[in-house]
Amino acid sequence: GQQVMQIPQYQHVQEGEDFTTYCNSSTTLSNIQWYKQRPGGHPVFLIQLVKSGEVKKQKRLTFQFGEAKKNSSLHITATQTTDVGTYFCAGIQGAQKLVFGQGTRLTINP
Amino acid sequence: DAGVTQSPTHLIKTRGQHVTLRCSPISGHKSVSWYQQVLGQGPQFIFQYYEKEERGRGNFPDRFSARQFPNYSSELNVNALLLGDSALYLCASSLGTGNEKLFFGSGTQLSVL
């Protein structure tokens, strides 16, 4: 079945440093979504990418969808303590339902 | 407007018991999905319901069942609980069954002893 892998599993940075998490699928994805889950919270939708090679920005966050629609990345510029949490990518392949990666947990040293 | 509401927030059960978790979607949303999230892992898809019909099922045993009511609320039932069923159970609502974003509730934390 479809698998969505994320790396790294954990990332600790100093406040102000950049952060990137990568998402890879074993199959072509029709789209990819990104969610953020704060400690003790629930996943909250960030963005959806649909087109091959698509790049979207939300303030300090940049999301990319690979040309082959099998990988994606989330880059945060100049992290802030409010960025702490676990970032999940989630993909849909064909008629499959949303499959989540295992997430990248971001911690920040102020 | 109210978001997705789930009840109860926490639950403690013993092995072999059954449990019913409840979810009310955002007003106007017709689809409800259930996910299981084990600590340190991503949410795992259990079920999706749309207009009271099951539209998708994940790789979970038959001990897991669900239904959706005419008001679009939903219940997840788990029978013969195992220790490994301990997890956060998340309900998510969406407008339809397409590739739309999910709105998650705060979840029910189930502990099986």
PDB file of C-alpha atoms in Angstrom, chain A:
ATOM      1  CA  GLY A   1       0.000   0.000   0.000  1.00  0.00           C
ATOM      2  CA  GLN A   2       0.895   3.613  -0.139  1.00  0.00           C
ATOM      3  CA  GLN A   3       3.505   4.807   2.304  1.00  0.00           C
ATOM      4  CA  VAL A   4       4.443   8.356   3.146  1.00  0.00           C
ATOM      5  CA  MET A   5       7.806   8.761   4.818  1.00  0.00           C
ATOM      6  CA  GLN A   6       9.059  11.855   6.556  1.00  0.00           C
ATOM      7  CA  ILE A   7      12.554  12.843   7.601  1.00  0.00           C
ATOM      8  CA  PRO A   8      13.942  13.778   9.965  1.00  0.00           C
ATOM      9  CA  GLN A   9      11.879  12.326  12.790  1.00  0.00           C
ATOM     10  CA  TYR A  10      13.171  14.971  15.193  1.00  0.00           C
ATOM     11  CA  GLN A  11      14.829  18.332  14.715  1.00  0.00           C
ATOM     12  CA  HIS A  12      16.119  20.664  17.401  1.00  0.00           C
ATOM     13  CA  VAL A  13      17.185  24.160  16.378  1.00  0.00           C
ATOM     14  CA  GLN A  14      18.168  27.439  17.929  1.00  0.00           C
ATOM     15  CA  GLU A  15      15.586  30.163  17.577  1.00  0.00           C
ATOM     16  CA  GLY A  16      16.293  32.037  14.391  1.00  0.00           C
ATOM     17  CA  GLU A  17      17.720  29.041  12.537  1.00  0.00           C
ATOM     18  CA  ASP A  18      15.993  27.544   9.519  1.00  0.00           C
ATOM     19  CA  PHE A  19      14.178  24.208   9.517  1.00  0.00           C
ATOM     20  CA  THR A  20      13.257  21.804   6.732  1.00  0.00           C
ATOM     21  CA  THR A  21      11.251  18.594   6.752  1.00  0.00           C
ATOM     22  CA  TYR A  22      11.005  16.250   3.798  1.00  0.00           C
ATOM     23  CA  CYS A  23       8.200  13.969   2.730  1.00  0.00           C
ATOM     24  CA  ASN A  24       8.494  11.079   0.273  1.00  0.00           C
ATOM     25  CA  SER A  25       5.840   8.786  -1.125  1.00  0.00           C
ATOM     26  CA  SER A  26       6.247   5.357  -2.641  1.00  0.00           C
ATOM     27  CA  THR A  27       3.591   6.253  -5.213  1.00  0.00           C
ATOM     28  CA  THR A  28       2.499   9.317  -7.127  1.00  0.00           C
ATOM     29  CA  LEU A  29       0.254  11.567  -5.106  1.00  0.00           C
ATOM     30  CA  SER A  30      -2.780  13.405  -6.457  1.00  0.00           C
ATOM     31  CA  ASN A  31      -2.092  16.105  -3.908  1.00  0.00           C
ATOM     32  CA  ILE A  32      -0.291  16.620  -0.642  1.00  0.00           C
ATOM     33  CA  GLN A  33      -1.389  18.368   2.507  1.00  0.00           C
ATOM     34  CA  TRP A  34       0.600  19.645   5.450  1.00  0.00           C
ATOM     35  CA  TYR A  35      -0.607  19.783   9.036  1.00  0.00           C
ATOM     36  CA  LYS A  36       0.864  21.092  12.273  1.00  0.00           C
ATOM     37  CA  GLN A  37       0.177  19.549  15.655  1.00  0.00           C
ATOM     38  CA  ARG A  38       1.189  21.487  18.734  1.00  0.00           C
ATOM     39  CA  PRO A  39       2.173  19.478  21.826  1.00  0.00           C
ATOM     40  CA  GLY A  40      -1.008  18.118  23.390  1.00  0.00           C
ATOM     41  CA  GLY A  41      -3.083  19.401  20.492  1.00  0.00           C
ATOM     42  CA  HIS A  42      -4.655  18.109  17.332  1.00  0.00           C
ATOM     43  CA  PRO A  43      -3.508  18.411  13.705  1.00  0.00           C
ATOM     44  CA  VAL A  44      -4.317  21.727  12.088  1.00  0.00           C
ATOM     45  CA  PHE A  45      -4.348  22.135   8.329  1.00  0.00           C
ATOM     46  CA  LEU A  46      -1.625  24.361   6.894  1.00  0.00           C
ATOM     47  CA  ILE A  47      -1.755  24.001   3.125  1.00  0.00           C
ATOM     48  CA  GLN A  48      -2.550  21.788   0.153  1.00  0.00           C
ATOM     49  CA  LEU A  49      -0.382  21.407  -2.948  1.00  0.00           C
ATOM     50  CA  VAL A  50      -1.852  19.961  -6.117  1.00  0.00           C
ATOM     51  CA  LYS A  51       0.297  20.809  -9.123  1.00  0.00           C
ATOM     52  CA  SER A  52       3.607  19.255 -10.088  1.00  0.00           C
ATOM     53  CA  GLY A  53       6.461  21.559  -9.026  1.00  0.00           C
ATOM     54  CA  GLU A  54       4.129  23.836  -7.087  1.00  0.00           C
ATOM     55  CA  VAL A  55       5.617  26.216  -4.528  1.00  0.00           C
ATOM     56  CA  LYS A  56       3.511  28.072  -1.978  1.00  0.00           C
ATOM     57  CA  LYS A  57       4.513  30.454   0.756  1.00  0.00           C
ATOM     58  CA  GLN A  58       2.872  31.405   4.006  1.00  0.00           C
ATOM     59  CA  LYS A  59       4.934  34.123   5.660  1.00  0.00           C
ATOM     60  CA  ARG A  60       8.091  32.281   6.833  1.00  0.00           C
ATOM     61  CA  LEU A  61       6.866  28.880   5.613  1.00  0.00           C
ATOM     62  CA  THR A  62       7.634  27.604   2.095  1.00  0.00           C
ATOM     63  CA  PHE A  63       6.010  24.456   0.760  1.00  0.00           C
ATOM     64  CA  GLN A  64       7.132  22.577  -2.338  1.00  0.00           C
ATOM     65  CA  PHE A  65       5.650  19.709  -4.323  1.00  0.00           C
ATOM     66  CA  GLY A  66       8.074  17.700  -6.406  1.00  0.00           C
ATOM     67  CA  GLU A  67       7.957  17.509 -10.170  1.00  0.00           C
ATOM     68  CA  ALA A  68       7.107  13.801 -10.043  1.00  0.00           C
ATOM     69  CA  LYS A  69       4.499  14.422  -7.310  1.00  0.00           C
ATOM     70  CA  LYS A  70       6.200  11.890  -5.073  1.00  0.00           C
ATOM     71  CA  ASN A  71       7.912  14.235  -2.657  1.00  0.00           C
ATOM     72  CA  SER A  72       7.346  17.460  -0.834  1.00  0.00           C
ATOM     73  CA  SER A  73       9.123  19.730   1.601  1.00  0.00           C
ATOM     74  CA  LEU A  74       8.336  22.339   4.203  1.00  0.00           C
ATOM     75  CA  HIS A  75      10.929  24.978   4.965  1.00  0.00           C
ATOM     76  CA  ILE A  76      10.657  27.443   7.823  1.00  0.00           C
ATOM     77  CA  THR A  77      12.893  30.487   7.720  1.00  0.00           C
ATOM     78  CA  ALA A  78      14.142  32.010  10.963  1.00  0.00           C
ATOM     79  CA  THR A  79      12.217  29.787  13.351  1.00  0.00           C
ATOM     80  CA  GLN A  80      10.337  31.251  16.273  1.00  0.00           C
ATOM     81  CA  THR A  81       9.214  29.545  19.472  1.00  0.00           C
ATOM     82  CA  THR A  82       5.667  29.538  18.130  1.00  0.00           C
ATOM     83  CA  ASP A  83       6.811  27.115  15.411  1.00  0.00           C
ATOM     84  CA  VAL A  84       7.264  24.329  17.968  1.00  0.00           C
ATOM     85  CA  GLY A  85       5.221  21.249  17.156  1.00  0.00           C
ATOM     86  CA  THR A  86       5.063  18.224  14.906  1.00  0.00           C
ATOM     87  CA  TYR A  87       4.666  18.757  11.189  1.00  0.00           C
ATOM     88  CA  PHE A  88       2.889  16.082   9.186  1.00  0.00           C
ATOM     89  CA  CYS A  89       2.582  15.639   5.488  1.00  0.00           C
ATOM     90  CA  ALA A  90      -0.381  13.668   4.212  1.00  0.00           C
ATOM     91  CA  GLY A  91      -0.983  12.379   0.735  1.00  0.00           C
ATOM     92  CA  ILE A  92      -3.779  10.948  -1.322  1.00  0.00           C
ATOM     93  CA  GLN A  93      -3.055   8.455  -4.090  1.00  0.00           C
ATOM     94  CA  GLY A  94      -5.909   7.527  -6.364  1.00  0.00           C
ATOM     95  CA  ALA A  95      -8.954   6.580  -4.340  1.00  0.00           C
ATOM     96  CA  GLN A  96      -6.974   6.086  -1.174  1.00  0.00           C
ATOM     97  CA  LYS A  97      -7.802   8.187   1.799  1.00  0.00           C
ATOM     98  CA  LEU A  98      -5.428  10.652   3.375  1.00  0.00           C
ATOM     99  CA  VAL A  99      -2.267   8.856   4.493  1.00  0.00           C
ATOM    100  CA  PHE A 100      -0.123  10.674   7.036  1.00  0.00           C
ATOM    101  CA  GLY A 101       3.612  10.519   7.417  1.00  0.00           C
ATOM    102  CA  GLN A 102       5.057   9.853  10.845  1.00  0.00           C
ATOM    103  CA  GLY A 103       5.809  13.532  11.308  1.00  0.00           C
ATOM    104  CA  THR A 104       8.818  15.671  12.141  1.00  0.00           C
ATOM    105  CA  ARG A 105       8.906  16.960  15.679  1.00  0.00           C
ATOM    106  CA  LEU A 106      10.442  20.425  15.893  1.00  0.00           C
ATOM    107  CA  THR A 107      11.793  21.766  19.153  1.00  0.00           C
ATOM    108  CA  ILE A 108      13.376  25.185  19.501  1.00  0.00           C
ATOM    109  CA  ASN A 109      15.920  26.535  21.937  1.00  0.00           C
ATOM    110  CA  PRO A 110      15.047  30.178  22.664  1.00  0.00           C
TER     111      PRO A 110
END
